[in-house]
């Protein structure tokens, strides 16, 4: 059955007895029934929705990062650039989410904060997997999810996998740059700290952009992602400070103190150092 809109002359389907609806395709019944408040406070809904939406965006970031790593290692740079550009756009959406959450006042949050128990965004396994994919390997998060063998196994696999920067360094080597061979077969569970051979290679790329355009564009895409991630971290820190001040986080972290400390971490150190040295 169709319904003809007299104004637009469009034929809209109205009979879905044997066809899939929009809501069924998106599993909206399940998705929209997952906002279960533990208090009667009005603003707990805001808190839940913001964090759930952010987790959905992070799921897509991981989807794109994993595919881009495979593309870089397979020499398909154009595909990787498309995916990494999408990651940067997604990151802007997550940053804007903090603007919405910051409408939650301290007086409102304390009305339901105790209902969270020890649950905390600090325990977000998808965020940790994004850090893993970017090269920041922190083993303590693995312990949090030992209670869930399937999830723990997934995290461990991500923890042991090469990061996107490892893939980029491999691409430099494949392009003929003299990269320290120890980097190409290193223990990927160790957070990368930097290497002179990689800095020399990136310097050469930036001094000869026309010759190494794909590597240059890859470098800039990585800088975009780290830049946006640090902006996300900063907005996270300021939103937490605005709502709970310097209280300890529900998950046991130092809260604002911890969030300020991680702002100093760099994922792709040489890509920032060469800007001073060029």
Coordinates of N, CA and C in Angstrom, one line a residue, residues 156-273:
X156 N 42.8 -8.0 24.6 CA 44.2 -8.4 24.6 C 44.7 -8.5 23.1
X157 N 43.8 -8.9 22.2 CA 44.2 -9.0 20.8 C 44.5 -7.6 20.3
X158 N 43.7 -6.6 20.7 CA 43.9 -5.2 20.3 C 45.2 -4.7 20.9
X159 N 45.4 -5.0 22.1 CA 46.6 -4.6 22.8 C 47.9 -5.1 22.2
X160 N 47.9 -6.3 21.6 CA 49.1 -6.9 21.0 C 49.2 -6.6 19.5
X161 N 48.2 -5.9 19.0 CA 48.3 -5.6 17.5 C 49.1 -4.4 17.2
X162 N 49.7 -4.3 16.0 CA 50.4 -3.1 15.6 C 49.4 -1.9 15.6
X163 N 49.9 -0.7 15.9 CA 49.1 0.5 15.9 C 49.2 1.1 14.5
X164 N 48.4 2.2 14.3 CA 48.4 2.8 13.0 C 49.7 3.5 12.7
X165 N 50.4 3.9 13.8 CA 51.7 4.5 13.6 C 52.8 3.4 13.3
X166 N 52.6 2.2 13.8 CA 53.5 1.1 13.4 C 53.3 0.9 11.9
X167 N 52.1 1.0 11.4 CA 51.8 0.8 10.0 C 52.4 1.9 9.2
X168 N 52.4 3.1 9.7 CA 53.0 4.3 9.0 C 54.5 4.1 8.9
X169 N 55.1 3.7 10.0 CA 56.6 3.5 10.0 C 56.9 2.4 9.0
X170 N 56.1 1.3 9.0 CA 56.3 0.3 8.0 C 56.2 0.8 6.6
X171 N 55.3 1.8 6.3 CA 55.2 2.4 5.0 C 56.4 3.2 4.7
X172 N 57.0 3.9 5.7 CA 58.2 4.6 5.4 C 59.3 3.7 5.0
X173 N 59.4 2.5 5.6 CA 60.4 1.5 5.3 C 60.2 1.0 3.9
X174 N 58.9 0.7 3.5 CA 58.6 0.2 2.2 C 58.9 1.2 1.1
X175 N 58.9 2.5 1.5 CA 59.2 3.6 0.5 C 60.7 3.8 0.3
X176 N 61.5 3.0 1.1 CA 63.0 3.1 0.9 C 63.7 3.8 1.9
X177 N 63.0 4.3 2.9 CA 63.7 5.0 4.0 C 64.5 4.1 4.9
X178 N 65.6 4.5 5.5 CA 66.4 3.7 6.3 C 65.9 3.7 7.7
X179 N 64.9 2.8 8.0 CA 64.3 2.8 9.3 C 65.0 1.7 10.2
X180 N 65.2 2.0 11.4 CA 65.7 1.1 12.4 C 65.0 -0.2 12.3
X181 N 65.7 -1.3 11.9 CA 65.0 -2.6 11.7 C 64.3 -3.2 13.0
X182 N 64.8 -2.7 14.1 CA 64.2 -3.2 15.4 C 62.8 -2.7 15.5
X183 N 62.4 -1.6 14.9 CA 61.1 -1.0 15.0 C 60.1 -1.9 14.2
X184 N 60.6 -2.5 13.1 CA 59.7 -3.3 12.2 C 59.3 -4.6 12.8
X185 N 60.0 -5.1 13.8 CA 59.7 -6.4 14.5 C 59.6 -6.2 16.0
X186 N 59.2 -5.1 16.4 CA 59.2 -4.8 17.9 C 58.0 -5.4 18.6
X187 N 58.0 -5.3 19.9 CA 56.9 -5.8 20.7 C 55.9 -4.7 20.7
X188 N 54.8 -5.0 20.1 CA 53.7 -4.0 19.9 C 52.9 -3.7 21.2
X189 N 53.2 -4.4 22.2 CA 52.5 -4.1 23.5 C 53.2 -3.0 24.2
X190 N 54.4 -2.6 23.7 CA 55.1 -1.5 24.4 C 54.8 -0.2 23.7
X191 N 54.4 0.9 24.4 CA 54.1 2.2 23.9 C 55.3 2.7 23.1
X192 N 55.2 3.1 21.9 CA 56.2 3.7 21.1 C 56.7 5.0 21.7
X193 N 58.1 5.2 21.8 CA 58.6 6.4 22.4 C 59.4 7.3 21.4
X194 N 59.6 6.8 20.2 CA 60.3 7.7 19.2 C 61.6 7.1 18.8
X195 N 62.1 7.4 17.6 CA 63.3 6.9 17.1 C 63.9 7.9 16.1
X196 N 65.2 8.1 16.1 CA 65.9 9.0 15.3 C 65.7 8.7 13.8
X197 N 65.7 7.4 13.4 CA 65.5 7.1 12.0 C 64.2 7.4 11.5
X198 N 63.1 7.4 12.3 CA 61.8 7.8 11.9 C 61.7 9.3 11.8
X199 N 62.3 10.0 12.7 CA 62.3 11.5 12.6 C 63.0 11.9 11.3
X200 N 64.1 11.3 11.0 CA 64.9 11.7 9.7 C 64.0 11.4 8.5
X201 N 63.3 10.3 8.5 CA 62.4 9.9 7.4 C 61.3 10.9 7.2
X202 N 60.6 11.3 8.3 CA 59.5 12.2 8.2 C 60.0 13.6 7.8
X203 N 61.2 14.0 8.2 CA 61.8 15.2 7.8 C 62.0 15.3 6.3
X204 N 62.5 14.2 5.8 CA 62.7 14.1 4.3 C 61.4 14.2 3.6
X205 N 60.4 13.5 4.1 CA 59.0 13.6 3.5 C 58.5 15.0 3.4
X206 N 58.7 15.8 4.5 CA 58.2 17.1 4.6 C 59.0 18.1 3.8
X207 N 60.3 17.8 3.5 CA 61.1 18.6 2.7 C 61.0 18.3 1.2
X208 N 60.3 17.2 0.9 CA 60.1 16.8 -0.5 C 58.7 16.3 -0.7
X209 N 57.8 17.2 -0.4 CA 56.3 16.8 -0.4 C 55.9 16.2 -1.8
X210 N 56.3 16.8 -2.9 CA 55.9 16.3 -4.2 C 56.4 14.9 -4.4
X211 N 57.6 14.6 -4.0 CA 58.1 13.3 -4.2 C 57.4 12.2 -3.3
X212 N 57.0 12.6 -2.1 CA 56.4 11.7 -1.1 C 55.0 12.1 -0.7
X213 N 54.2 12.5 -1.7 CA 52.9 13.1 -1.4 C 52.0 12.1 -0.5
X214 N 52.0 10.8 -0.8 CA 51.1 9.9 -0.1 C 51.6 9.9 1.4
X215 N 52.9 9.8 1.6 CA 53.4 9.7 3.0 C 53.1 11.1 3.7
X216 N 53.3 12.1 3.0 CA 53.0 13.5 3.5 C 51.5 13.6 4.0
X217 N 50.6 13.2 3.1 CA 49.2 13.2 3.4 C 48.9 12.3 4.6
X218 N 49.5 11.1 4.6 CA 49.3 10.2 5.7 C 49.7 10.9 7.0
X219 N 50.9 11.5 7.0 CA 51.4 12.2 8.2 C 50.4 13.3 8.7
X220 N 49.9 14.1 7.8 CA 48.9 15.1 8.2 C 47.6 14.6 8.7
X221 N 47.2 13.4 8.1 CA 45.9 12.8 8.6 C 46.1 12.3 10.0
X222 N 47.3 11.8 10.3 CA 47.6 11.3 11.7 C 47.7 12.5 12.7
X223 N 48.3 13.6 12.2 CA 48.3 14.8 13.1 C 46.9 15.3 13.4
X224 N 46.0 15.3 12.3 CA 44.6 15.7 12.5 C 44.0 14.9 13.7
X225 N 44.2 13.6 13.6 CA 43.6 12.7 14.6 C 44.1 12.9 16.0
X226 N 45.4 13.1 16.1 CA 46.0 13.3 17.4 C 45.5 14.7 18.0
X227 N 45.5 15.7 17.1 CA 45.0 17.0 17.5 C 43.6 17.0 18.0
X228 N 42.7 16.3 17.3 CA 41.3 16.2 17.7 C 41.2 15.4 19.0
X229 N 42.0 14.3 19.1 CA 41.9 13.5 20.3 C 42.4 14.3 21.6
X230 N 43.4 15.2 21.4 CA 43.8 16.0 22.5 C 42.8 17.0 22.9
X231 N 42.1 17.5 21.8 CA 41.0 18.5 22.1 C 39.8 17.8 22.9
X232 N 39.6 16.5 22.5 CA 38.6 15.7 23.2 C 39.0 15.6 24.6
X233 N 40.2 15.2 24.9 CA 40.7 15.0 26.2 C 40.6 16.3 27.0
X234 N 40.9 17.4 26.4 CA 40.9 18.7 27.1 C 39.4 19.1 27.5
X235 N 38.5 18.9 26.5 CA 37.1 19.2 26.8 C 36.6 18.2 27.9
X236 N 37.0 16.9 27.9 CA 36.6 16.0 28.9 C 37.1 16.5 30.3
X237 N 38.4 16.9 30.3 CA 38.9 17.4 31.6 C 38.2 18.6 32.1
X238 N 37.9 19.6 31.3 CA 37.2 20.8 31.7 C 35.8 20.5 32.1
X239 N 35.1 19.6 31.4 CA 33.7 19.3 31.7 C 33.7 18.6 33.1
X240 N 34.6 17.7 33.4 CA 34.7 17.0 34.7 C 35.0 18.0 35.8
X241 N 35.9 18.9 35.5 CA 36.2 20.0 36.5 C 35.0 20.8 36.8
X242 N 34.3 21.1 35.7 CA 33.1 22.0 35.9 C 32.0 21.3 36.7
X243 N 31.9 20.0 36.6 CA 30.8 19.3 37.3 C 31.2 18.8 38.6
X244 N 32.4 18.2 38.8 CA 32.8 17.7 40.1 C 34.0 18.3 40.7
X245 N 34.6 19.3 40.1 CA 35.8 19.9 40.6 C 36.9 18.9 40.6
X246 N 37.6 18.8 41.8 CA 38.8 18.0 41.9 C 38.5 16.7 42.8
X247 N 37.2 16.3 42.8 CA 36.9 15.1 43.5 C 37.5 13.9 42.8
X248 N 37.6 12.8 43.5 CA 38.1 11.5 42.9 C 37.0 11.0 42.0
X249 N 37.4 10.4 40.9 CA 36.5 9.8 39.9 C 35.8 8.6 40.5
X250 N 34.6 8.3 40.0 CA 33.9 7.1 40.6 C 34.6 5.8 40.4
X251 N 35.5 5.8 39.4 CA 36.3 4.5 39.1 C 37.5 4.4 39.9
X252 N 37.8 5.5 40.8 CA 39.0 5.4 41.6 C 40.2 6.3 41.1
X253 N 40.0 6.8 39.9 CA 41.1 7.7 39.4 C 41.1 9.0 40.1
X254 N 42.2 9.8 39.9 CA 42.3 11.1 40.6 C 41.4 12.1 39.9
X255 N 40.6 11.7 38.9 CA 39.7 12.7 38.3 C 40.4 13.7 37.4
X256 N 40.3 14.9 37.7 CA 40.8 16.0 36.9 C 42.4 15.9 36.8
X257 N 43.0 15.5 37.9 CA 44.4 15.3 37.9 C 44.9 14.3 36.9
X258 N 44.2 13.2 36.8 CA 44.6 12.2 35.9 C 44.4 12.7 34.4
X259 N 43.2 13.4 34.2 CA 42.9 13.8 32.9 C 43.9 14.9 32.4
X260 N 44.4 15.7 33.3 CA 45.4 16.7 32.9 C 46.7 16.0 32.6
X261 N 47.1 15.0 33.3 CA 48.3 14.3 33.1 C 48.4 13.7 31.7
X262 N 47.3 13.0 31.2 CA 47.3 12.4 29.9 C 47.3 13.4 28.8
X263 N 47.1 14.6 29.0 CA 47.2 15.6 28.0 C 48.6 15.8 27.5
X264 N 49.6 15.4 28.3 CA 51.0 15.5 27.9 C 51.5 14.3 27.0
X265 N 50.7 13.3 26.9 CA 51.1 12.2 26.1 C 51.0 12.5 24.6
X266 N 52.0 12.0 23.8 CA 52.0 12.2 22.4 C 52.0 10.8 21.7
X267 N 51.1 10.6 20.7 CA 51.0 9.4 20.0 C 52.0 9.2 18.9
X268 N 52.3 10.3 18.2 CA 53.1 10.3 17.0 C 54.2 11.4 17.2
X269 N 55.2 11.1 18.1 CA 56.1 12.2 18.6 C 56.9 12.8 17.5
X270 N 57.4 12.1 16.5 CA 58.2 12.7 15.4 C 57.5 13.7 14.6
X271 N 56.2 13.4 14.4 CA 55.4 14.3 13.6 C 55.2 15.7 14.2
X272 N 55.4 15.7 15.5 CA 55.3 17.0 16.2 C 56.7 17.6 16.3
X273 N 57.7 16.8 16.5 CA 59.1 17.3 16.7 C 59.6 18.0 15.4

